[in-house]
Amino acid sequence: MDTPLHGYSVNPVCCNGCGACAAMVPELFEMDEAVEKPVVLLVEAPEEDIERAMGICPHDCIEMD
């Protein structure tokens, strides 16, 4: 059975660049050191991975489509 994929994004307005998402879910995010914000690595990802990242974000900046 295939795992359904979902789009996801980071709201740059509320993101303070703490790096928790990139540290804890590196398959979905990496930090852009120039702007001190995370970069989304995939267009879509499994819901459970996105939800894990959402749970880690201290400011609730990660959104699933």
PDB file of C-alpha atoms in Angstrom:
ATOM      1  CA  MET A   1       0.000   0.000   0.000  1.00  0.00           C
ATOM      2  CA  ASP A   2       1.384   3.388  -0.990  1.00  0.00           C
ATOM      3  CA  THR A   3       1.720   6.132   1.588  1.00  0.00           C
ATOM      4  CA  PRO A   4      -0.180   9.258   0.479  1.00  0.00           C
ATOM      5  CA  LEU A   5       1.985  12.326   0.051  1.00  0.00           C
ATOM      6  CA  HIS A   6       1.125  15.900   1.006  1.00  0.00           C
ATOM      7  CA  GLY A   7       2.588  19.282   0.220  1.00  0.00           C
ATOM      8  CA  TYR A   8       4.060  21.298   3.065  1.00  0.00           C
ATOM      9  CA  SER A   9       5.629  24.680   3.674  1.00  0.00           C
ATOM     10  CA  VAL A  10       7.187  26.923   6.300  1.00  0.00           C
ATOM     11  CA  ASN A  11       5.554  30.255   7.107  1.00  0.00           C
ATOM     12  CA  PRO A  12       8.559  32.620   6.974  1.00  0.00           C
ATOM     13  CA  VAL A  13       6.755  35.336   8.932  1.00  0.00           C
ATOM     14  CA  CYS A  14       6.501  33.342  12.154  1.00  0.00           C
ATOM     15  CA  CYS A  15       9.701  31.289  11.686  1.00  0.00           C
ATOM     16  CA  ASN A  16      12.547  32.502  13.890  1.00  0.00           C
ATOM     17  CA  GLY A  17      15.113  30.230  12.257  1.00  0.00           C
ATOM     18  CA  CYS A  18      15.695  28.025  15.306  1.00  0.00           C
ATOM     19  CA  GLY A  19      16.653  25.088  13.067  1.00  0.00           C
ATOM     20  CA  ALA A  20      14.710  22.446  14.996  1.00  0.00           C
ATOM     21  CA  CYS A  21      12.996  21.178  11.840  1.00  0.00           C
ATOM     22  CA  ALA A  22      16.261  20.774   9.937  1.00  0.00           C
ATOM     23  CA  ALA A  23      17.957  19.109  12.910  1.00  0.00           C
ATOM     24  CA  MET A  24      15.147  16.687  13.692  1.00  0.00           C
ATOM     25  CA  VAL A  25      13.667  16.020  10.219  1.00  0.00           C
ATOM     26  CA  PRO A  26      16.621  16.481   7.825  1.00  0.00           C
ATOM     27  CA  GLU A  27      14.874  14.512   5.093  1.00  0.00           C
ATOM     28  CA  LEU A  28      12.369  17.388   4.768  1.00  0.00           C
ATOM     29  CA  PHE A  29      14.346  20.531   5.671  1.00  0.00           C
ATOM     30  CA  GLU A  30      17.786  22.090   5.601  1.00  0.00           C
ATOM     31  CA  MET A  31      18.854  25.466   6.898  1.00  0.00           C
ATOM     32  CA  ASP A  32      19.755  28.285   4.518  1.00  0.00           C
ATOM     33  CA  GLU A  33      22.521  29.937   6.505  1.00  0.00           C
ATOM     34  CA  ALA A  34      22.351  33.109   4.397  1.00  0.00           C
ATOM     35  CA  VAL A  35      18.822  33.945   5.552  1.00  0.00           C
ATOM     36  CA  GLU A  36      18.779  31.771   8.696  1.00  0.00           C
ATOM     37  CA  LYS A  37      15.544  30.055   7.661  1.00  0.00           C
ATOM     38  CA  PRO A  38      14.731  26.467   6.716  1.00  0.00           C
ATOM     39  CA  VAL A  39      14.396  25.362   3.106  1.00  0.00           C
ATOM     40  CA  VAL A  40      11.807  22.752   2.104  1.00  0.00           C
ATOM     41  CA  LEU A  41      13.605  19.891   0.344  1.00  0.00           C
ATOM     42  CA  LEU A  42      10.669  17.989  -1.157  1.00  0.00           C
ATOM     43  CA  VAL A  43       7.524  19.059  -2.968  1.00  0.00           C
ATOM     44  CA  GLU A  44       5.530  16.380  -1.140  1.00  0.00           C
ATOM     45  CA  ALA A  45       6.230  14.077   1.794  1.00  0.00           C
ATOM     46  CA  PRO A  46       4.456  11.432   3.887  1.00  0.00           C
ATOM     47  CA  GLU A  47       1.925  12.877   6.325  1.00  0.00           C
ATOM     48  CA  GLU A  48       3.621  11.273   9.341  1.00  0.00           C
ATOM     49  CA  ASP A  49       6.951  12.976   8.529  1.00  0.00           C
ATOM     50  CA  ILE A  50       5.276  16.357   8.122  1.00  0.00           C
ATOM     51  CA  GLU A  51       3.325  15.897  11.356  1.00  0.00           C
ATOM     52  CA  ARG A  52       6.561  15.010  13.171  1.00  0.00           C
ATOM     53  CA  ALA A  53       8.111  18.263  11.940  1.00  0.00           C
ATOM     54  CA  MET A  54       4.984  20.211  12.882  1.00  0.00           C
ATOM     55  CA  GLY A  55       5.211  18.834  16.409  1.00  0.00           C
ATOM     56  CA  ILE A  56       8.837  19.943  16.739  1.00  0.00           C
ATOM     57  CA  CYS A  57       8.347  23.535  15.528  1.00  0.00           C
ATOM     58  CA  PRO A  58       8.114  25.805  18.599  1.00  0.00           C
ATOM     59  CA  HIS A  59       6.158  28.502  16.734  1.00  0.00           C
ATOM     60  CA  ASP A  60       3.821  26.293  14.645  1.00  0.00           C
ATOM     61  CA  CYS A  61       5.265  27.594  11.359  1.00  0.00           C
ATOM     62  CA  ILE A  62       5.086  24.333   9.403  1.00  0.00           C
ATOM     63  CA  GLU A  63       1.894  23.902   7.407  1.00  0.00           C
ATOM     64  CA  MET A  64       0.597  20.865   5.537  1.00  0.00           C
ATOM     65  CA  ASP A  65      -1.416  21.384   2.340  1.00  0.00           C
TER      66      ASP A  65
END
